Structure formats: structure tokens, C-alpha cells
mmCIF file of C-alpha atoms in Angstrom:
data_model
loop_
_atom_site.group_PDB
_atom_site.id
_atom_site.type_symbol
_atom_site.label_atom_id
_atom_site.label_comp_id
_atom_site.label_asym_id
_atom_site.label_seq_id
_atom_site.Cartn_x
_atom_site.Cartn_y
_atom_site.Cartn_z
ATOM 1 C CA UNK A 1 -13.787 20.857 31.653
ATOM 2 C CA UNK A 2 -15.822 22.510 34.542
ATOM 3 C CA UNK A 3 -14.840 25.553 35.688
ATOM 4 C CA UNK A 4 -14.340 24.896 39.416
ATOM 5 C CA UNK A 5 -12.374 28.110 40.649
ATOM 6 C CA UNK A 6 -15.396 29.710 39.244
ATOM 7 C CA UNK A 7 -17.573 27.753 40.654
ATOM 8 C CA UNK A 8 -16.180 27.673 44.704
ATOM 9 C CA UNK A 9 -15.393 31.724 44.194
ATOM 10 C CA UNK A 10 -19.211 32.320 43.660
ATOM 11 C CA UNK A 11 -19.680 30.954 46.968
ATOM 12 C CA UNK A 12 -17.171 32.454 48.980
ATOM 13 C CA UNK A 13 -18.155 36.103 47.336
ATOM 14 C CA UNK A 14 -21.648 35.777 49.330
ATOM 15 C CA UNK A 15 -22.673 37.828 52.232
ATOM 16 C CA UNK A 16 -23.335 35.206 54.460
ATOM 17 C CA UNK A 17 -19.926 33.425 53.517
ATOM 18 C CA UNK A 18 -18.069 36.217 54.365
ATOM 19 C CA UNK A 19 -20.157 37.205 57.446
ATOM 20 C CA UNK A 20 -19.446 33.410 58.789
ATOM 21 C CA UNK A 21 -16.189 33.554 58.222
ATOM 22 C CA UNK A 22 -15.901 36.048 60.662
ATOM 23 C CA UNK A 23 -16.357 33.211 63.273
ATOM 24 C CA UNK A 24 -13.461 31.024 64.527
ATOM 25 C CA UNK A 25 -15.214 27.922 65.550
ATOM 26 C CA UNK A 26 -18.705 26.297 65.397
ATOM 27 C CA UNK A 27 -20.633 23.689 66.333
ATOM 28 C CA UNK A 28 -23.489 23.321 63.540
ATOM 29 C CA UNK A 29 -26.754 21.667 64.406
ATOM 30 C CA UNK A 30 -28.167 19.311 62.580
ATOM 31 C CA UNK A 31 -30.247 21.280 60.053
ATOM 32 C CA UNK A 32 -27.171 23.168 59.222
ATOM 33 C CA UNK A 33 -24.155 20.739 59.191
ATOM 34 C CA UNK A 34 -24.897 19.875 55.313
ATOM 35 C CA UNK A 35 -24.265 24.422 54.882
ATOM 36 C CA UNK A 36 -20.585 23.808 56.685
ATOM 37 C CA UNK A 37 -20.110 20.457 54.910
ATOM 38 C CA UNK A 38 -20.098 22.430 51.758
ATOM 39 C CA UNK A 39 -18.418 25.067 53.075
ATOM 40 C CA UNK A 40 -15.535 22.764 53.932
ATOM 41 C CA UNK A 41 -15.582 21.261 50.768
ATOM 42 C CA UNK A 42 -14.514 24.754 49.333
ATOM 43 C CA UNK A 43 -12.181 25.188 51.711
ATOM 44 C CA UNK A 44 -13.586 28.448 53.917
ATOM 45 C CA UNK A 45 -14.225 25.662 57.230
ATOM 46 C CA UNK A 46 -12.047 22.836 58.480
ATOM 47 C CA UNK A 47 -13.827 19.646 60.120
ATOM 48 C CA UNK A 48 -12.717 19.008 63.890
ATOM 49 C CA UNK A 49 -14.682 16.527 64.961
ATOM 50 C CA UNK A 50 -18.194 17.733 65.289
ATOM 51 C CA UNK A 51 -16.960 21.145 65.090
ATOM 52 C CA UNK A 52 -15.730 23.377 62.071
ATOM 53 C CA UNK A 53 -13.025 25.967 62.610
ATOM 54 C CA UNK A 54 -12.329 28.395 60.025
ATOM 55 C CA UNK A 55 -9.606 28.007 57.848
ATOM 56 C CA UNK A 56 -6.502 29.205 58.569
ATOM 57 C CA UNK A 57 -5.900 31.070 55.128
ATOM 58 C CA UNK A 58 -9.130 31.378 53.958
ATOM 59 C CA UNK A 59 -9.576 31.465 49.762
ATOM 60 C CA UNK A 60 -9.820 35.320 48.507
ATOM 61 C CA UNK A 61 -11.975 35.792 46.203
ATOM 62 C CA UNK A 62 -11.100 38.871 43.622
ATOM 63 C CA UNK A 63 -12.142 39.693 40.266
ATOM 64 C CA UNK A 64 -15.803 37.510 39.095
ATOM 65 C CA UNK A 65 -16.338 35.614 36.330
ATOM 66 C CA UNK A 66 -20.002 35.921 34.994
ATOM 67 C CA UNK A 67 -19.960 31.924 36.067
ATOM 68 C CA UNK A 68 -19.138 33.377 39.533
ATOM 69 C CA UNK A 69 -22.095 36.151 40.273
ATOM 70 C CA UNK A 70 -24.310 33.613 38.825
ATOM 71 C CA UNK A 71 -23.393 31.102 41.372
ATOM 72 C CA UNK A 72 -23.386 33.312 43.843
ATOM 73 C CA UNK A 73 -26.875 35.047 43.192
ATOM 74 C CA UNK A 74 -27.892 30.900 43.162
ATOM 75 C CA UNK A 75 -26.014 29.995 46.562
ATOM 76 C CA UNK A 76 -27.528 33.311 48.472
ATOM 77 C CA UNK A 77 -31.285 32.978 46.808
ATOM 78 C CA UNK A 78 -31.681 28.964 46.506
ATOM 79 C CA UNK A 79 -28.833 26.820 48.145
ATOM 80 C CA UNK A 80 -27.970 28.403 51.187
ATOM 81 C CA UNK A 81 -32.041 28.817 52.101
ATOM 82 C CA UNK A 82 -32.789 24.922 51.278
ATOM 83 C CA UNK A 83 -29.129 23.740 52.795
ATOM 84 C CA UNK A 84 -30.354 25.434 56.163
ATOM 85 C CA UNK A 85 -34.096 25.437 56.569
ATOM 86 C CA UNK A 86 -35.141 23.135 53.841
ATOM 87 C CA UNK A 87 -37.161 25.849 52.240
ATOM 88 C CA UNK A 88 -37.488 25.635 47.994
ATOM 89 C CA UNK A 89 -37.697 27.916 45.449
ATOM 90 C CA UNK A 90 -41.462 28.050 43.903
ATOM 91 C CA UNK A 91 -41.118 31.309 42.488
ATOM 92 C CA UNK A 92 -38.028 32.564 40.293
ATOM 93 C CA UNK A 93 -37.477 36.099 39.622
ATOM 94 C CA UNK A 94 -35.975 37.268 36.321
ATOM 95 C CA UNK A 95 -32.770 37.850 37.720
ATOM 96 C CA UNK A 96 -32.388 34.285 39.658
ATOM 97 C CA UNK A 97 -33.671 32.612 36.174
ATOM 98 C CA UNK A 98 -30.524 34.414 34.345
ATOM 99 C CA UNK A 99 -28.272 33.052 37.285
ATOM 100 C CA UNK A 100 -29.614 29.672 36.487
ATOM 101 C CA UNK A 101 -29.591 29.829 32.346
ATOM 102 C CA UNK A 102 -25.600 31.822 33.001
ATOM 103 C CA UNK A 103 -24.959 28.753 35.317
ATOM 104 C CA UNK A 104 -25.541 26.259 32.640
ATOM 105 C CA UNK A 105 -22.838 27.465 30.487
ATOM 106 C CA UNK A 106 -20.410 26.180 33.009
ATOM 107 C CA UNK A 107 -20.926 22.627 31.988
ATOM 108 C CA UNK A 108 -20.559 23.513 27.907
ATOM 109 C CA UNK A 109 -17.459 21.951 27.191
ATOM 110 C CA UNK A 110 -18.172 19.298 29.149
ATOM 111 C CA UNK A 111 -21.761 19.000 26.752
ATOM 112 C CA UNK A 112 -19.130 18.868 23.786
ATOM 113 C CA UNK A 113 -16.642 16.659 24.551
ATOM 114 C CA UNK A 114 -19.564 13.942 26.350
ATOM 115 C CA UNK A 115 -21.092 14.368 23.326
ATOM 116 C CA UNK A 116 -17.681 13.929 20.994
ATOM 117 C CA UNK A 117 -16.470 11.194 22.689
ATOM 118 C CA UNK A 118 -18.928 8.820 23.226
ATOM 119 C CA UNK A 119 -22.008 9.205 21.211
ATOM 120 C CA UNK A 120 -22.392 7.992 17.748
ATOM 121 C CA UNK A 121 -24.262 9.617 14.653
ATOM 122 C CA UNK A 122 -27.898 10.333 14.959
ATOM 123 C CA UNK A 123 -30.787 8.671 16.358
ATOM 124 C CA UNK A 124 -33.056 10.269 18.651
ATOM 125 C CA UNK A 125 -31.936 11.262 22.186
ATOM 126 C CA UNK A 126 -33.722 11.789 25.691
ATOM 127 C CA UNK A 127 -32.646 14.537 27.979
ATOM 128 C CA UNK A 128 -34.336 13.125 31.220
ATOM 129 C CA UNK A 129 -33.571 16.510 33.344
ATOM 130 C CA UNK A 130 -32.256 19.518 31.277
ATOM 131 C CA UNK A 131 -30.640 21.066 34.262
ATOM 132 C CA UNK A 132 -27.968 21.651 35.251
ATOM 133 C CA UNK A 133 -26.037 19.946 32.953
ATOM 134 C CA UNK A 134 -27.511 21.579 29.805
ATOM 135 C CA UNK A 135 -27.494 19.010 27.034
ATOM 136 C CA UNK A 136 -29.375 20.296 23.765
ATOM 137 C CA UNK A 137 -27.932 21.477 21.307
ATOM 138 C CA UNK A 138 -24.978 20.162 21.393
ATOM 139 C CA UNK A 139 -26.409 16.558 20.389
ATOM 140 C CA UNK A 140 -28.014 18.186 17.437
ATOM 141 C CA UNK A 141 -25.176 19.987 16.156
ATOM 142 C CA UNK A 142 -22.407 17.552 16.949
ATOM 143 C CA UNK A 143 -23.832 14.425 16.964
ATOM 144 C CA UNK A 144 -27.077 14.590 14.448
ATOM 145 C CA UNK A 145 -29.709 13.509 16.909
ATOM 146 C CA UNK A 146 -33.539 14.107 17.210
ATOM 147 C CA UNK A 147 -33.751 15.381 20.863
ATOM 148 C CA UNK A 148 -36.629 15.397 23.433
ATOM 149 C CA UNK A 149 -35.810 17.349 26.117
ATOM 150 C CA UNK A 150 -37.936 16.501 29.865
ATOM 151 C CA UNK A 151 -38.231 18.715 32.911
ATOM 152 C CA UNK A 152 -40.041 19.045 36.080
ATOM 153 C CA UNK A 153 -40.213 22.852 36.084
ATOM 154 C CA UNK A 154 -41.884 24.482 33.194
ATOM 155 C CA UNK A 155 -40.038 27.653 33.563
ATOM 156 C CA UNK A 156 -37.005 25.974 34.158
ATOM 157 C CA UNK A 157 -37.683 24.065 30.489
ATOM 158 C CA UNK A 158 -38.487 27.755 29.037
ATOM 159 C CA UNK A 159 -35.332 29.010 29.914
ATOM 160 C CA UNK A 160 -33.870 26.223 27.208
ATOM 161 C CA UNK A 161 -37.091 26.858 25.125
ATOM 162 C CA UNK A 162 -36.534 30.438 24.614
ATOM 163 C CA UNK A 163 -33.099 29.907 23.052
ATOM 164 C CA UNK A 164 -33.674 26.981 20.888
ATOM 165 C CA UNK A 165 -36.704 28.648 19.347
ATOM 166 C CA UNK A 166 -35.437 29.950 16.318
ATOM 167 C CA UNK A 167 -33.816 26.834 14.739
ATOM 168 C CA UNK A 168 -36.190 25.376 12.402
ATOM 169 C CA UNK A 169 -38.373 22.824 14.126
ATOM 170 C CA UNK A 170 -39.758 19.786 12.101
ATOM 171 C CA UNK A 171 -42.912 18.380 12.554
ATOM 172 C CA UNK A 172 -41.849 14.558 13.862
ATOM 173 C CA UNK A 173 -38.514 12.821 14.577
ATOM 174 C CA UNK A 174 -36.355 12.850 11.345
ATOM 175 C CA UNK A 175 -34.338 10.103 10.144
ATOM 176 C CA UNK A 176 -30.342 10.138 10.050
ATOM 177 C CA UNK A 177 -29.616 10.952 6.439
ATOM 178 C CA UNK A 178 -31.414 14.539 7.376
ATOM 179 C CA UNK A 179 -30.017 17.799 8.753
ATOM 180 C CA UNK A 180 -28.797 18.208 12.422
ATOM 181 C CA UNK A 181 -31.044 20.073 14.812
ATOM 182 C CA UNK A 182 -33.916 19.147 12.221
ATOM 183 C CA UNK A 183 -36.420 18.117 15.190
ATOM 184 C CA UNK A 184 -36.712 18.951 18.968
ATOM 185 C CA UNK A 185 -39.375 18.727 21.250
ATOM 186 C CA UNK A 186 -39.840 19.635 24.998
ATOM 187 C CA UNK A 187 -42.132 17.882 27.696
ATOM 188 C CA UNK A 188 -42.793 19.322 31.331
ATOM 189 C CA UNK A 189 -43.233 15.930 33.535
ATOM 190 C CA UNK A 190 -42.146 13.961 36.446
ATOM 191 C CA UNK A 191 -38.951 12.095 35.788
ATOM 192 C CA UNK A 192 -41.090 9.140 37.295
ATOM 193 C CA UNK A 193 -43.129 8.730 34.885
ATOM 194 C CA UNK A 194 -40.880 9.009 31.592
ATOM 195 C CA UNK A 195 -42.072 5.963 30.503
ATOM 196 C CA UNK A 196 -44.965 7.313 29.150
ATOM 197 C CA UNK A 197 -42.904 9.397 26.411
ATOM 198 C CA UNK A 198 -42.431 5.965 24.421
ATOM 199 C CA UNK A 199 -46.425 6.370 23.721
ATOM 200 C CA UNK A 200 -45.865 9.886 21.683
ATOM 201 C CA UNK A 201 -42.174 9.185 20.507
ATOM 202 C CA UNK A 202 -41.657 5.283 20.464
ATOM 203 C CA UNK A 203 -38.226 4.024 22.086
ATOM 204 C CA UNK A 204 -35.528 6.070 22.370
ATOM 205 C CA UNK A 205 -32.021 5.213 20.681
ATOM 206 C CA UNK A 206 -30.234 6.888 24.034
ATOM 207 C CA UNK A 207 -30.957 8.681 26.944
ATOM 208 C CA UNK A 208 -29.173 10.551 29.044
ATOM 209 C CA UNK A 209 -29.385 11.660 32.658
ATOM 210 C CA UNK A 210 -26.570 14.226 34.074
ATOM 211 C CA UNK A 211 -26.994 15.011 37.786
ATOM 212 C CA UNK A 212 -30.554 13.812 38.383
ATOM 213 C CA UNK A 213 -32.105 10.963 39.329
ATOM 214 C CA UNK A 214 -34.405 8.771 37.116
ATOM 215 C CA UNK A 215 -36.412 5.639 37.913
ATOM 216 C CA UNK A 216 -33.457 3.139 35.868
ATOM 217 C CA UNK A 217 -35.513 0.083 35.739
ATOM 218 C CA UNK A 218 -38.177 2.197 34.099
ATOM 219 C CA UNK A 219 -35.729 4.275 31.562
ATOM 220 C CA UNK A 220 -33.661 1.222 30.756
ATOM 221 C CA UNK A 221 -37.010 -0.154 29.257
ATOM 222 C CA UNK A 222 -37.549 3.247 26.653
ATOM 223 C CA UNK A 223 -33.792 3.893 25.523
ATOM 224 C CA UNK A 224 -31.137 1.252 23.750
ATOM 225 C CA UNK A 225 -28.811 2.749 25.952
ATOM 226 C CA UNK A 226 -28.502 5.585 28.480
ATOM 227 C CA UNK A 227 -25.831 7.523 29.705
ATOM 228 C CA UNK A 228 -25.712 8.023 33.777
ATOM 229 C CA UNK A 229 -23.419 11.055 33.900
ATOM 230 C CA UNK A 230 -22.494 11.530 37.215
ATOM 231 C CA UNK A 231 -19.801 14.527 37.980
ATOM 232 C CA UNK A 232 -16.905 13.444 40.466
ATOM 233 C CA UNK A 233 -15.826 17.030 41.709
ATOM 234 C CA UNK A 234 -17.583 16.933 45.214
ATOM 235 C CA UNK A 235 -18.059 20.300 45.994
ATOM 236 C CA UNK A 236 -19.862 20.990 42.861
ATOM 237 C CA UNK A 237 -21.699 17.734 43.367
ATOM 238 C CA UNK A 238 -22.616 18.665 46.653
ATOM 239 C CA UNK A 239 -23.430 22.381 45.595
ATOM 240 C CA UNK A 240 -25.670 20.815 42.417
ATOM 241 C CA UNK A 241 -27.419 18.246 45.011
ATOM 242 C CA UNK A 242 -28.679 21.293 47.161
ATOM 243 C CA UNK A 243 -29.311 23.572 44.044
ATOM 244 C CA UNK A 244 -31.493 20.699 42.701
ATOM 245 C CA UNK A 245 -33.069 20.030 45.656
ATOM 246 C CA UNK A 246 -33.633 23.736 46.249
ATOM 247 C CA UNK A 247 -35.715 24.206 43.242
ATOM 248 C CA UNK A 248 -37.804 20.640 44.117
ATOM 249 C CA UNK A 249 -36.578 18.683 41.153
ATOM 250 C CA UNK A 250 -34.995 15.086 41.436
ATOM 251 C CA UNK A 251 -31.772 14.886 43.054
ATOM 252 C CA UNK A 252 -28.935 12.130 42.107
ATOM 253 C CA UNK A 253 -29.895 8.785 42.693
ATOM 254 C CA UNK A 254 -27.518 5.988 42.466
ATOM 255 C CA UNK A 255 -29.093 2.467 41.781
ATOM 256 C CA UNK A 256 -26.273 -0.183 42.518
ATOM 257 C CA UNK A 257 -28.115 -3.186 41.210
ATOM 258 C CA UNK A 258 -28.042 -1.467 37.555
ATOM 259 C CA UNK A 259 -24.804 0.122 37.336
ATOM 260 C CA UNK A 260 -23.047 -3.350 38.211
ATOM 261 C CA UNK A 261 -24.209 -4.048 34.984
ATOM 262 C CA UNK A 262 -23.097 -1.044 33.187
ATOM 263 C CA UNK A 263 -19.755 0.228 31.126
ATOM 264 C CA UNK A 264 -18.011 2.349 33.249
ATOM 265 C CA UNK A 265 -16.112 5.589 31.273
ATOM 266 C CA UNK A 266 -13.864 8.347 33.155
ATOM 267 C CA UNK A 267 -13.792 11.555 31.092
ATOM 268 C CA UNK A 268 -11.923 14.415 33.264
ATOM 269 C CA UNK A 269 -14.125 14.763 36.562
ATOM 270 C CA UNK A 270 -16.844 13.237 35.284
ATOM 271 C CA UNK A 271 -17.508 9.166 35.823
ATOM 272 C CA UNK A 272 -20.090 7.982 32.967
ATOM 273 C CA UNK A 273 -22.542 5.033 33.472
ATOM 274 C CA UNK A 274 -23.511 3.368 29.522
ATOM 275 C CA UNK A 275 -26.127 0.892 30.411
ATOM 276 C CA UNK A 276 -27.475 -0.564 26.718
ATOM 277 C CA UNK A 277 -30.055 -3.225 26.188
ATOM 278 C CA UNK A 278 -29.771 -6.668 25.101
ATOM 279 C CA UNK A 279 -30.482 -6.063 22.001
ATOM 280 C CA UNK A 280 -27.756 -3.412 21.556
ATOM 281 C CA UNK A 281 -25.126 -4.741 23.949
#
């Protein structure tokens, strides 16, 4: 569902992967024990202790995907900066906003089968964080829905606006006995304050949030029911929590006290959180 050779090979291919790798043993500080944690998780270090030792047969990394220089043009430019000095992306060149858009396409069939196995016909959707999970077009297509998409960055959002520009855009939500993809909209804005959407679009039938962190209390007032997508696979967890991070969006935020309430769903590597409203439970 996730392409997680492709993924873990990006990172290895880096420079500074395969310069530390020329080191038996180290003792991170602080600032850079969440770098090695990672690095662990992918298998180029081995936890002692407080120590990390390099592995004894360390992955090889041959022939790249496009998946893989994208994620490895990411880990060298965004992750690796943040992961050990904290430091965030505010400007994106044209080459590191390809990485990103080519990095998207490694949750696709994840987007489809999400969105064929547990959302219903039509209705009109909130994306509360477009990246990195990607949903768009897929809920249009597949399941008939209205979509408003939200993200912190605006040229993060363009990346996602660029492509979706030349299916025909209707002027206001449509209702479900129209076309798929007839209506789509896009909103730059904290996902703090997505509670203000309901005063331009009314309540949502559905939102969903896919490795980012949303205010619940707030987004389980403005959607029947959302969908808390949270992806299992901790290397690319912990790789999408430092990429996220990196760029200053909203990490992953789990809020106990709401998903006791919730319907949990397993699908592959992915564990999915339905929270739904009184009125639609």
C-alpha cells in the first residue's frame, strides 16, 4: 500500500547517510538522537544503550525509484536539517517542491483504497492538511464528493492547485445526483482555526485528517464524521513527523479522550480513527 523499500532506500542513498555510516559507534547528543532514532528505524544504526553502533550488514541501496530521489532530495534539504538543528524550511526551491509533489504519489493507493473502503457516495469532504497524504482527487472521482482542501503553506496548497486546475470547477458545493469532481475549493489557514470554514461552506458531511494534527474537539463540531488516519509503519511515521515539522506545519497529534470514543479500522499499515456525531452515529 506504501511503498516502504522506496521509502527507507531514499534515505540511505544520502550523502550524509553514507558518510555516517562510515562510523562504528556513537554517542548522539541530545539534539541529534531523534537523526539516529530514525536511522535505526531503517536499519543503517543499532541501539546499545545510549549508544548506536552501525549495523552489521548495512541495507545497499542500488537502482532508485523516482519515490526514492524524491525522498532523498527531502531527507538531505528538510529532514535531516530540522531532525538535527531544528532549523525549517521557509523557502522551497523548484526542485525540493517536485520532491515534495513526487513524494505524494507514494501514498496513492493508499488514497484509493481509504477512499474505496470506507467512504460512502457523495457529500462534501474536508481535507484538513493536504500533505503528505495527498487526498483530492481521489474523493471526487471515486467517491462523488464536493472537496475543500486546507493547508498551512500556500505553496505547498499550489503544488495540489496547479494539477487540479483544469477539471471544471463549479461555482458552490453541488448536490449528489451531480457529476464527480463537479466542485473543489482550496483555503490557506491554520489547522486551528478550521472552524471558521463552516461560515463559507456550512458543516461538513466528513473530514479527514492523514498525518497531521487538528484541534478534534473543534473539527468534531464542523464534520458528521472524520476520519483520523494515522499510518502504523514507524519509520515512515517518524520520517513524515520530521518532514512535517521541517516545513512548520502541524505534526500528529493524538487526543486520547476522543479516540476512546471512536471506531477503530485497520487497513494494511494504516490504523483509521471514524469519530461521527450524534446525530450520525
Amino acid at each position: 500500500m506504501i511503498p516502504r523499500e522506496d521509502i527507507v532506500a531514499g534515505i540511505l542513498s544520502t550523502p550524509i547517510v553514507t558518510l555516517l555510516l562510515e562510523v562504528e559507534e556513537v554517542k548522539p547528543s541530545p539534539r541529534s538522537r531523534a537523526l539516529f532514532e530514525l536511522l535505526a528505524e531503517v536499519g543503517a544504526f543499532q541501539r546499545k544503550g545510549d549508544k548506536y553502533r552501525r549495523g552489521r550488514s548495512p541495507p545497499e541501496v542500488t537502482e532508485l525509484s523516482p519515490i526514492s530521489d524524491a525522498v532523498a532530495e527531502i531527507f538531505q534539504h528538510i529532514v535531516f536539517p530540522y531532525l538535527v538543528s531544528g532549523r525549517k524550511a521557509t523557502r522551497l526551491s523548484p526542485e525540493l517542491i517536485r520532491a515534495l509533489y513526487v513524494y505524494t504519489s507514494a501514498y496513492q493507493i493508499m488514497r484509493i483504497e481509504v477512499t474505496q473502503e470506507l467512504l460512502k457516495y457523495g457529500g462534501l469532504t474536508l481535507v484538513a492538511g493536504w500533505f503528505p497524504c495527498g487526498f483530492s482527487s481521489e474523493l471526487m472521482s471515486i467517491s462523488g464528493r464536493d472537496v475543500v482542501i486546507v493547508e498551512e503553506r500556500e505553496d505547498i496548497l499550489t503544488m495540489e492547485m496547479d494539477r487540479l486546475s483544469l477539471i471544471p470547477l463549479a461555482p458552490s458545493p453541488t448536490g449528489q445526483e451531480l457529476a464527480a469532481a463537479s466542485f473543489y475549493s482550496f483555503e490557506t489557514t491554520s489547522l486551528s482555526g478550521l472552524d471558521e470554514l463552516t461560515n463559507k461552506y456550512g458543516k461538513f458531511d466528513t473530514a479527514i485528517v492523514c498525518s497531521r494534527g487538528v484541534d478534534m474537539e473543534k473539527i468534531d463540531k464542523i464534520a458528521d464524521e472524520v476520519y483520523f488516519i494515522a499510518i502504523r509503519d514507524r519509520p515512515i511515521d517518524l520520517f513524515n513527523q520530521a518532514l512535517v515539522k521541517g516545513l512548520g506545519l502541524t505534526p500528529p497529534a493524538t487526543d486520547e479522550k476522543f479516540l476512546k470514543k471512536a471506531e477503530k479500522k485497520e487497513l494494511g499499515p494504516l490504523a483509521i480513527y471514524v469519530i461521527r456525531s450524534a446525530s450520525t452515529a
